[in-house]
Amino acid sequence: MVSAWMTQGCVKVQQWAGNLEDWCNDPYKCQHIAINRSSQIPPVTVGSSVVNPAAYVRNLGVIFDDNLAMSRHINNICRGATYALRKIGKIRSFLNRATTEKLIQAFVISRLDTCNSLLYGLTTKYLSKLQRMQNSAAHLITLTKKRDHITPVLRDQLHWLPIQQRITFKLLLLIYKSLHGSAPAYISDLLSPYSPPRELCSGNVRPHNNLTRISCRTKTYGGRSFTVSAPILWNATPTHIRDSPSTSSFKKQLKTFLFKVAYEGLNFVT
């Protein structure tokens, strides 16, 4: 009976190994990438299958490149958003503004907001492409001319945050949920409350609800990571927003604050 069980187990292991090798032979399912590689990375060998390093990989719908510029991912977003804008534009004359805005939110803005926290720290060179998509969507909803200044449309008519502030909003919301037990543990574990190494002087005020800042060597890669960027953004956020009693209250106050940052020149770390 034991020998039969061992034989059956060996057969299952062989089947699993064969399935793994078949999986590795599929270039769309098995890829590996090295970020900021300074030298040639050797391929990974699994059985008789060889998996060569890729210049970019896709994970959960997000395209990562080997220098984390996210250029392919941004181009992919813009491609899908442009297609949706063209389709909606063809029927715009048959739609009222409310219906058009719902379609834009569903097929364009949702693309711009999906996983946008991964774009934190990118330069204007890359984020400007997404901003142009948002501007085009605003023109289509309000039927304003392309040469018209877009800021009053975004601010006064649509009440939309620009792309940079939308990314900041998503990150701060994730931090708030992490600190209040509404985020996965693997994200919450990346944050730690700040505690001074020694007692402060009697005249100093103890930092309220701050997070411990983590130092990094590289600004391009390390500075954009959640463990580094999250404490910087959170500590710079006004205390009355961080102390919001509920998620809905936090979102409302944070959008108002970022609105002032975007359109009234209020200083804030972004």
mmCIF file of C-alpha atoms in Angstrom:
data_model
loop_
_atom_site.group_PDB
_atom_site.id
_atom_site.type_symbol
_atom_site.label_atom_id
_atom_site.label_comp_id
_atom_site.label_asym_id
_atom_site.label_seq_id
_atom_site.Cartn_x
_atom_site.Cartn_y
_atom_site.Cartn_z
ATOM 1 C CA MET A 1 0.000 0.000 0.000
ATOM 2 C CA VAL A 2 2.890 2.347 0.804
ATOM 3 C CA SER A 3 4.619 1.537 -2.486
ATOM 4 C CA ALA A 4 1.411 2.262 -4.399
ATOM 5 C CA TRP A 5 1.099 5.602 -2.594
ATOM 6 C CA MET A 6 4.741 6.437 -3.411
ATOM 7 C CA THR A 7 4.230 5.510 -7.049
ATOM 8 C CA GLN A 8 1.135 7.662 -7.294
ATOM 9 C CA GLY A 9 2.996 10.563 -5.659
ATOM 10 C CA CYS A 10 5.910 10.250 -8.087
ATOM 11 C CA VAL A 11 3.527 10.288 -11.018
ATOM 12 C CA LYS A 12 1.928 13.499 -9.747
ATOM 13 C CA VAL A 13 5.365 15.104 -9.269
ATOM 14 C CA GLN A 14 6.336 14.165 -12.818
ATOM 15 C CA GLN A 15 3.092 15.598 -14.134
ATOM 16 C CA TRP A 16 3.660 18.797 -12.161
ATOM 17 C CA ALA A 17 7.231 19.082 -13.466
ATOM 18 C CA GLY A 18 6.002 18.569 -17.015
ATOM 19 C CA ASN A 19 3.337 21.228 -16.591
ATOM 20 C CA LEU A 20 5.918 23.611 -15.137
ATOM 21 C CA GLU A 21 8.226 23.061 -18.100
ATOM 22 C CA ASP A 22 5.356 23.621 -20.546
ATOM 23 C CA TRP A 23 4.485 26.792 -18.657
ATOM 24 C CA CYS A 24 8.082 28.000 -18.910
ATOM 25 C CA ASN A 25 8.044 27.398 -22.655
ATOM 26 C CA ASP A 26 5.227 29.916 -23.037
ATOM 27 C CA PRO A 27 6.868 33.383 -23.352
ATOM 28 C CA TYR A 28 3.602 35.092 -22.409
ATOM 29 C CA LYS A 29 3.231 33.220 -19.108
ATOM 30 C CA CYS A 30 6.808 32.897 -17.873
ATOM 31 C CA GLN A 31 9.126 35.901 -17.894
ATOM 32 C CA HIS A 32 11.722 37.417 -15.617
ATOM 33 C CA ILE A 33 13.146 40.894 -15.505
ATOM 34 C CA ALA A 34 16.077 42.611 -13.791
ATOM 35 C CA ILE A 35 15.526 46.211 -12.692
ATOM 36 C CA ASN A 36 18.382 48.648 -13.337
ATOM 37 C CA ARG A 37 20.649 45.935 -14.611
ATOM 38 C CA SER A 38 24.206 47.179 -15.050
ATOM 39 C CA SER A 39 25.464 43.963 -16.645
ATOM 40 C CA GLN A 40 24.100 41.147 -18.734
ATOM 41 C CA ILE A 41 21.704 38.938 -16.774
ATOM 42 C CA PRO A 42 21.989 35.210 -17.531
ATOM 43 C CA PRO A 43 18.840 33.286 -18.490
ATOM 44 C CA VAL A 44 17.015 31.051 -16.017
ATOM 45 C CA THR A 45 16.953 27.339 -16.805
ATOM 46 C CA VAL A 46 13.991 25.195 -15.714
ATOM 47 C CA GLY A 47 14.434 21.605 -16.846
ATOM 48 C CA SER A 48 15.097 21.824 -20.566
ATOM 49 C CA SER A 49 13.420 25.239 -20.820
ATOM 50 C CA VAL A 50 15.412 28.461 -20.921
ATOM 51 C CA VAL A 51 13.742 31.713 -19.829
ATOM 52 C CA ASN A 52 15.621 34.745 -21.128
ATOM 53 C CA PRO A 53 15.428 38.120 -19.312
ATOM 54 C CA ALA A 54 12.843 40.453 -20.803
ATOM 55 C CA ALA A 55 12.943 44.192 -21.350
ATOM 56 C CA TYR A 56 9.429 44.466 -19.920
ATOM 57 C CA VAL A 57 6.892 42.208 -18.219
ATOM 58 C CA ARG A 58 3.175 42.409 -17.469
ATOM 59 C CA ASN A 59 1.828 41.763 -13.987
ATOM 60 C CA LEU A 60 -1.844 42.232 -13.058
ATOM 61 C CA GLY A 61 -2.350 44.455 -16.077
ATOM 62 C CA VAL A 62 0.629 46.714 -15.335
ATOM 63 C CA ILE A 63 3.623 46.742 -17.686
ATOM 64 C CA PHE A 64 6.974 47.082 -15.913
ATOM 65 C CA ASP A 65 10.140 47.913 -17.851
ATOM 66 C CA ASP A 66 13.703 47.265 -16.737
ATOM 67 C CA ASN A 67 14.307 50.881 -15.675
ATOM 68 C CA LEU A 68 10.891 51.466 -14.052
ATOM 69 C CA ALA A 69 10.176 54.400 -16.338
ATOM 70 C CA MET A 70 6.715 52.878 -16.903
ATOM 71 C CA SER A 71 6.783 54.283 -20.433
ATOM 72 C CA ARG A 72 5.239 51.188 -22.023
ATOM 73 C CA HIS A 73 2.508 51.113 -19.396
ATOM 74 C CA ILE A 74 1.707 54.783 -19.923
ATOM 75 C CA ASN A 75 1.665 54.334 -23.699
ATOM 76 C CA ASN A 76 -0.693 51.398 -23.276
ATOM 77 C CA ILE A 77 -3.031 53.513 -21.119
ATOM 78 C CA CYS A 78 -2.984 56.343 -23.650
ATOM 79 C CA ARG A 79 -3.685 53.932 -26.497
ATOM 80 C CA GLY A 80 -6.777 52.562 -24.782
ATOM 81 C CA ALA A 81 -7.950 56.015 -23.663
ATOM 82 C CA THR A 82 -7.528 57.442 -27.170
ATOM 83 C CA TYR A 83 -9.571 54.617 -28.658
ATOM 84 C CA ALA A 84 -12.373 55.211 -26.128
ATOM 85 C CA LEU A 85 -12.336 58.979 -26.729
ATOM 86 C CA ARG A 86 -12.672 58.486 -30.476
ATOM 87 C CA LYS A 87 -15.603 56.114 -30.083
ATOM 88 C CA ILE A 88 -17.393 58.410 -27.626
ATOM 89 C CA GLY A 89 -16.616 61.430 -29.810
ATOM 90 C CA LYS A 90 -18.450 59.876 -32.734
ATOM 91 C CA ILE A 91 -21.704 59.745 -30.762
ATOM 92 C CA ARG A 92 -21.153 62.880 -28.662
ATOM 93 C CA SER A 93 -23.785 64.865 -30.618
ATOM 94 C CA PHE A 94 -26.432 62.345 -29.525
ATOM 95 C CA LEU A 95 -25.512 62.462 -25.831
ATOM 96 C CA ASN A 96 -26.148 64.988 -23.096
ATOM 97 C CA ARG A 97 -23.371 66.114 -20.785
ATOM 98 C CA ALA A 98 -24.291 63.837 -17.868
ATOM 99 C CA THR A 99 -24.292 60.708 -20.033
ATOM 100 C CA THR A 100 -21.030 61.706 -21.695
ATOM 101 C CA GLU A 101 -19.379 62.222 -18.332
ATOM 102 C CA LYS A 102 -20.467 58.765 -17.187
ATOM 103 C CA LEU A 103 -18.978 57.195 -20.322
ATOM 104 C CA ILE A 104 -15.746 59.149 -19.886
ATOM 105 C CA GLN A 105 -15.496 58.061 -16.252
ATOM 106 C CA ALA A 106 -16.076 54.424 -17.187
ATOM 107 C CA PHE A 107 -13.782 54.118 -20.209
ATOM 108 C CA VAL A 108 -11.160 56.863 -19.857
ATOM 109 C CA ILE A 109 -10.730 58.148 -16.296
ATOM 110 C CA SER A 110 -10.866 54.613 -14.904
ATOM 111 C CA ARG A 111 -7.850 53.760 -17.068
ATOM 112 C CA LEU A 112 -5.941 56.787 -15.820
ATOM 113 C CA ASP A 113 -6.655 55.896 -12.182
ATOM 114 C CA THR A 114 -6.005 52.144 -12.310
ATOM 115 C CA CYS A 115 -2.793 51.348 -10.366
ATOM 116 C CA ASN A 116 -1.744 54.986 -10.745
ATOM 117 C CA SER A 117 0.048 54.928 -7.379
ATOM 118 C CA LEU A 118 2.828 53.023 -9.187
ATOM 119 C CA LEU A 119 3.494 56.159 -11.208
ATOM 120 C CA TYR A 120 4.506 58.210 -8.172
ATOM 121 C CA GLY A 121 7.807 60.004 -8.648
ATOM 122 C CA LEU A 122 7.792 59.955 -12.456
ATOM 123 C CA THR A 123 8.870 63.097 -14.246
ATOM 124 C CA THR A 124 6.573 65.436 -16.146
ATOM 125 C CA LYS A 125 7.898 63.922 -19.367
ATOM 126 C CA TYR A 126 5.841 60.783 -18.748
ATOM 127 C CA LEU A 127 2.925 62.137 -16.711
ATOM 128 C CA SER A 128 2.207 64.830 -19.292
ATOM 129 C CA LYS A 129 0.941 62.122 -21.663
ATOM 130 C CA LEU A 130 -1.693 61.094 -19.156
ATOM 131 C CA GLN A 131 -2.543 64.729 -18.469
ATOM 132 C CA ARG A 132 -3.201 65.265 -22.173
ATOM 133 C CA MET A 133 -5.624 62.330 -22.096
ATOM 134 C CA GLN A 134 -7.473 63.889 -19.163
ATOM 135 C CA ASN A 135 -7.544 67.258 -20.922
ATOM 136 C CA SER A 136 -9.000 65.687 -24.067
ATOM 137 C CA ALA A 137 -11.674 63.977 -21.988
ATOM 138 C CA ALA A 138 -12.553 67.310 -20.351
ATOM 139 C CA HIS A 139 -12.844 69.015 -23.744
ATOM 140 C CA LEU A 140 -15.130 66.253 -24.994
ATOM 141 C CA ILE A 141 -17.462 66.486 -22.002
ATOM 142 C CA THR A 142 -17.745 70.271 -21.950
ATOM 143 C CA LEU A 143 -17.514 70.739 -25.757
ATOM 144 C CA THR A 144 -14.855 73.396 -25.326
ATOM 145 C CA LYS A 145 -12.338 74.054 -28.075
ATOM 146 C CA LYS A 146 -8.918 72.432 -27.909
ATOM 147 C CA ARG A 147 -7.271 75.863 -27.870
ATOM 148 C CA ASP A 148 -9.263 76.959 -24.819
ATOM 149 C CA HIS A 149 -7.396 76.987 -21.526
ATOM 150 C CA ILE A 150 -8.112 73.696 -19.774
ATOM 151 C CA THR A 151 -7.459 74.670 -16.132
ATOM 152 C CA PRO A 152 -10.769 76.537 -15.628
ATOM 153 C CA VAL A 153 -12.591 73.563 -17.153
ATOM 154 C CA LEU A 154 -10.957 71.040 -14.818
ATOM 155 C CA ARG A 155 -11.277 73.272 -11.769
ATOM 156 C CA ASP A 156 -14.597 75.063 -12.131
ATOM 157 C CA GLN A 157 -16.746 72.820 -14.324
ATOM 158 C CA LEU A 158 -15.619 69.247 -13.681
ATOM 159 C CA HIS A 159 -13.885 69.604 -10.295
ATOM 160 C CA TRP A 160 -11.188 67.120 -11.368
ATOM 161 C CA LEU A 161 -7.778 66.813 -9.793
ATOM 162 C CA PRO A 162 -4.850 66.818 -12.259
ATOM 163 C CA ILE A 163 -2.939 63.592 -12.823
ATOM 164 C CA GLN A 164 -0.152 64.387 -10.345
ATOM 165 C CA GLN A 165 -2.601 65.080 -7.526
ATOM 166 C CA ARG A 166 -4.683 62.009 -8.411
ATOM 167 C CA ILE A 167 -1.592 59.878 -7.869
ATOM 168 C CA THR A 168 -0.915 61.575 -4.537
ATOM 169 C CA PHE A 169 -4.562 61.122 -3.549
ATOM 170 C CA LYS A 170 -4.398 57.381 -4.244
ATOM 171 C CA LEU A 171 -1.201 56.958 -2.220
ATOM 172 C CA LEU A 172 -2.480 58.892 0.782
ATOM 173 C CA LEU A 173 -5.758 56.986 0.729
ATOM 174 C CA LEU A 174 -3.821 53.722 0.745
ATOM 175 C CA ILE A 175 -1.765 54.948 3.707
ATOM 176 C CA TYR A 176 -4.903 55.956 5.612
ATOM 177 C CA LYS A 177 -6.487 52.553 5.030
ATOM 178 C CA SER A 178 -3.259 50.828 6.068
ATOM 179 C CA LEU A 179 -3.148 52.683 9.365
ATOM 180 C CA HIS A 180 -6.811 51.918 10.075
ATOM 181 C CA GLY A 181 -6.753 48.212 9.289
ATOM 182 C CA SER A 182 -8.529 48.438 5.925
ATOM 183 C CA ALA A 183 -5.554 47.431 3.775
ATOM 184 C CA PRO A 184 -3.794 44.067 3.376
ATOM 185 C CA ALA A 185 -1.273 43.198 6.052
ATOM 186 C CA TYR A 186 1.620 43.044 3.598
ATOM 187 C CA ILE A 187 1.063 46.767 2.927
ATOM 188 C CA SER A 188 0.374 47.807 6.508
ATOM 189 C CA ASP A 189 3.583 46.087 7.654
ATOM 190 C CA LEU A 190 5.600 48.493 5.492
ATOM 191 C CA LEU A 191 4.617 51.433 7.706
ATOM 192 C CA SER A 192 5.723 52.091 11.265
ATOM 193 C CA PRO A 193 4.679 54.951 13.588
ATOM 194 C CA TYR A 194 7.364 57.436 14.476
ATOM 195 C CA SER A 195 8.720 57.379 18.012
ATOM 196 C CA PRO A 196 11.545 59.765 19.030
ATOM 197 C CA PRO A 197 14.751 58.004 20.114
ATOM 198 C CA ARG A 198 14.769 60.092 23.285
ATOM 199 C CA GLU A 199 12.445 62.322 25.244
ATOM 200 C CA LEU A 200 11.883 65.691 23.621
ATOM 201 C CA CYS A 201 12.605 68.971 25.358
ATOM 202 C CA SER A 202 9.761 70.431 27.374
ATOM 203 C CA GLY A 203 9.191 73.232 24.860
ATOM 204 C CA ASN A 204 8.918 70.954 21.825
ATOM 205 C CA VAL A 205 5.712 69.411 20.586
ATOM 206 C CA ARG A 206 5.699 65.678 20.018
ATOM 207 C CA PRO A 207 5.001 64.784 16.350
ATOM 208 C CA HIS A 208 1.385 63.671 16.052
ATOM 209 C CA ASN A 209 0.505 60.586 14.025
ATOM 210 C CA ASN A 210 3.753 60.697 12.053
ATOM 211 C CA LEU A 211 5.412 57.782 10.298
ATOM 212 C CA THR A 212 9.062 56.792 10.459
ATOM 213 C CA ARG A 213 10.961 57.992 7.408
ATOM 214 C CA ILE A 214 13.192 55.528 5.599
ATOM 215 C CA SER A 215 16.360 56.650 3.856
ATOM 216 C CA CYS A 216 17.330 55.379 0.418
ATOM 217 C CA ARG A 217 20.368 55.570 -1.823
ATOM 218 C CA THR A 218 18.700 56.004 -5.197
ATOM 219 C CA LYS A 219 16.033 58.607 -5.878
ATOM 220 C CA THR A 220 14.909 57.088 -9.172
ATOM 221 C CA TYR A 221 14.102 53.684 -7.695
ATOM 222 C CA GLY A 222 14.270 53.750 -3.902
ATOM 223 C CA GLY A 223 12.681 57.178 -3.552
ATOM 224 C CA ARG A 224 9.594 56.019 -5.420
ATOM 225 C CA SER A 225 9.037 52.934 -3.278
ATOM 226 C CA PHE A 226 6.076 52.849 -0.915
ATOM 227 C CA THR A 227 8.218 52.480 2.215
ATOM 228 C CA VAL A 228 10.082 55.700 1.373
ATOM 229 C CA SER A 229 7.417 57.857 -0.258
ATOM 230 C CA ALA A 230 4.539 57.009 2.091
ATOM 231 C CA PRO A 231 6.036 58.560 5.285
ATOM 232 C CA ILE A 232 7.095 61.692 3.384
ATOM 233 C CA LEU A 233 3.617 62.288 1.986
ATOM 234 C CA TRP A 234 1.820 61.352 5.202
ATOM 235 C CA ASN A 235 3.960 63.522 7.472
ATOM 236 C CA ALA A 236 3.463 66.513 5.143
ATOM 237 C CA THR A 237 -0.335 66.144 5.149
ATOM 238 C CA PRO A 238 -2.157 68.476 7.577
ATOM 239 C CA THR A 239 -3.017 66.875 10.909
ATOM 240 C CA HIS A 240 -6.748 67.554 10.709
ATOM 241 C CA ILE A 241 -6.909 65.483 7.508
ATOM 242 C CA ARG A 242 -4.901 62.600 8.971
ATOM 243 C CA ASP A 243 -7.211 62.555 12.014
ATOM 244 C CA SER A 244 -10.363 62.114 9.918
ATOM 245 C CA PRO A 245 -12.787 59.738 11.675
ATOM 246 C CA SER A 246 -13.851 57.885 8.525
ATOM 247 C CA THR A 247 -12.627 57.066 5.043
ATOM 248 C CA SER A 248 -15.304 59.197 3.401
ATOM 249 C CA SER A 249 -14.373 62.186 5.561
ATOM 250 C CA PHE A 250 -10.694 61.662 4.800
ATOM 251 C CA LYS A 251 -11.314 61.522 1.035
ATOM 252 C CA LYS A 252 -13.430 64.671 1.113
ATOM 253 C CA GLN A 253 -10.925 66.724 3.095
ATOM 254 C CA LEU A 254 -7.959 65.374 1.141
ATOM 255 C CA LYS A 255 -9.503 66.267 -2.223
ATOM 256 C CA THR A 256 -10.196 69.796 -0.989
ATOM 257 C CA PHE A 257 -6.597 70.122 0.186
ATOM 258 C CA LEU A 258 -5.105 68.761 -3.047
ATOM 259 C CA PHE A 259 -7.411 71.050 -4.998
ATOM 260 C CA LYS A 260 -5.716 74.009 -3.310
ATOM 261 C CA VAL A 261 -2.314 72.469 -4.035
ATOM 262 C CA ALA A 262 -3.126 72.040 -7.721
ATOM 263 C CA TYR A 263 -4.982 75.265 -8.476
ATOM 264 C CA GLU A 264 -4.075 77.755 -5.749
ATOM 265 C CA GLY A 265 -0.347 77.096 -5.475
ATOM 266 C CA LEU A 266 -0.419 75.706 -1.930
ATOM 267 C CA ASN A 267 2.945 74.183 -1.044
ATOM 268 C CA PHE A 268 2.995 70.428 -0.592
ATOM 269 C CA VAL A 269 5.452 67.583 -1.119
ATOM 270 C CA THR A 270 4.379 65.632 -4.232
#
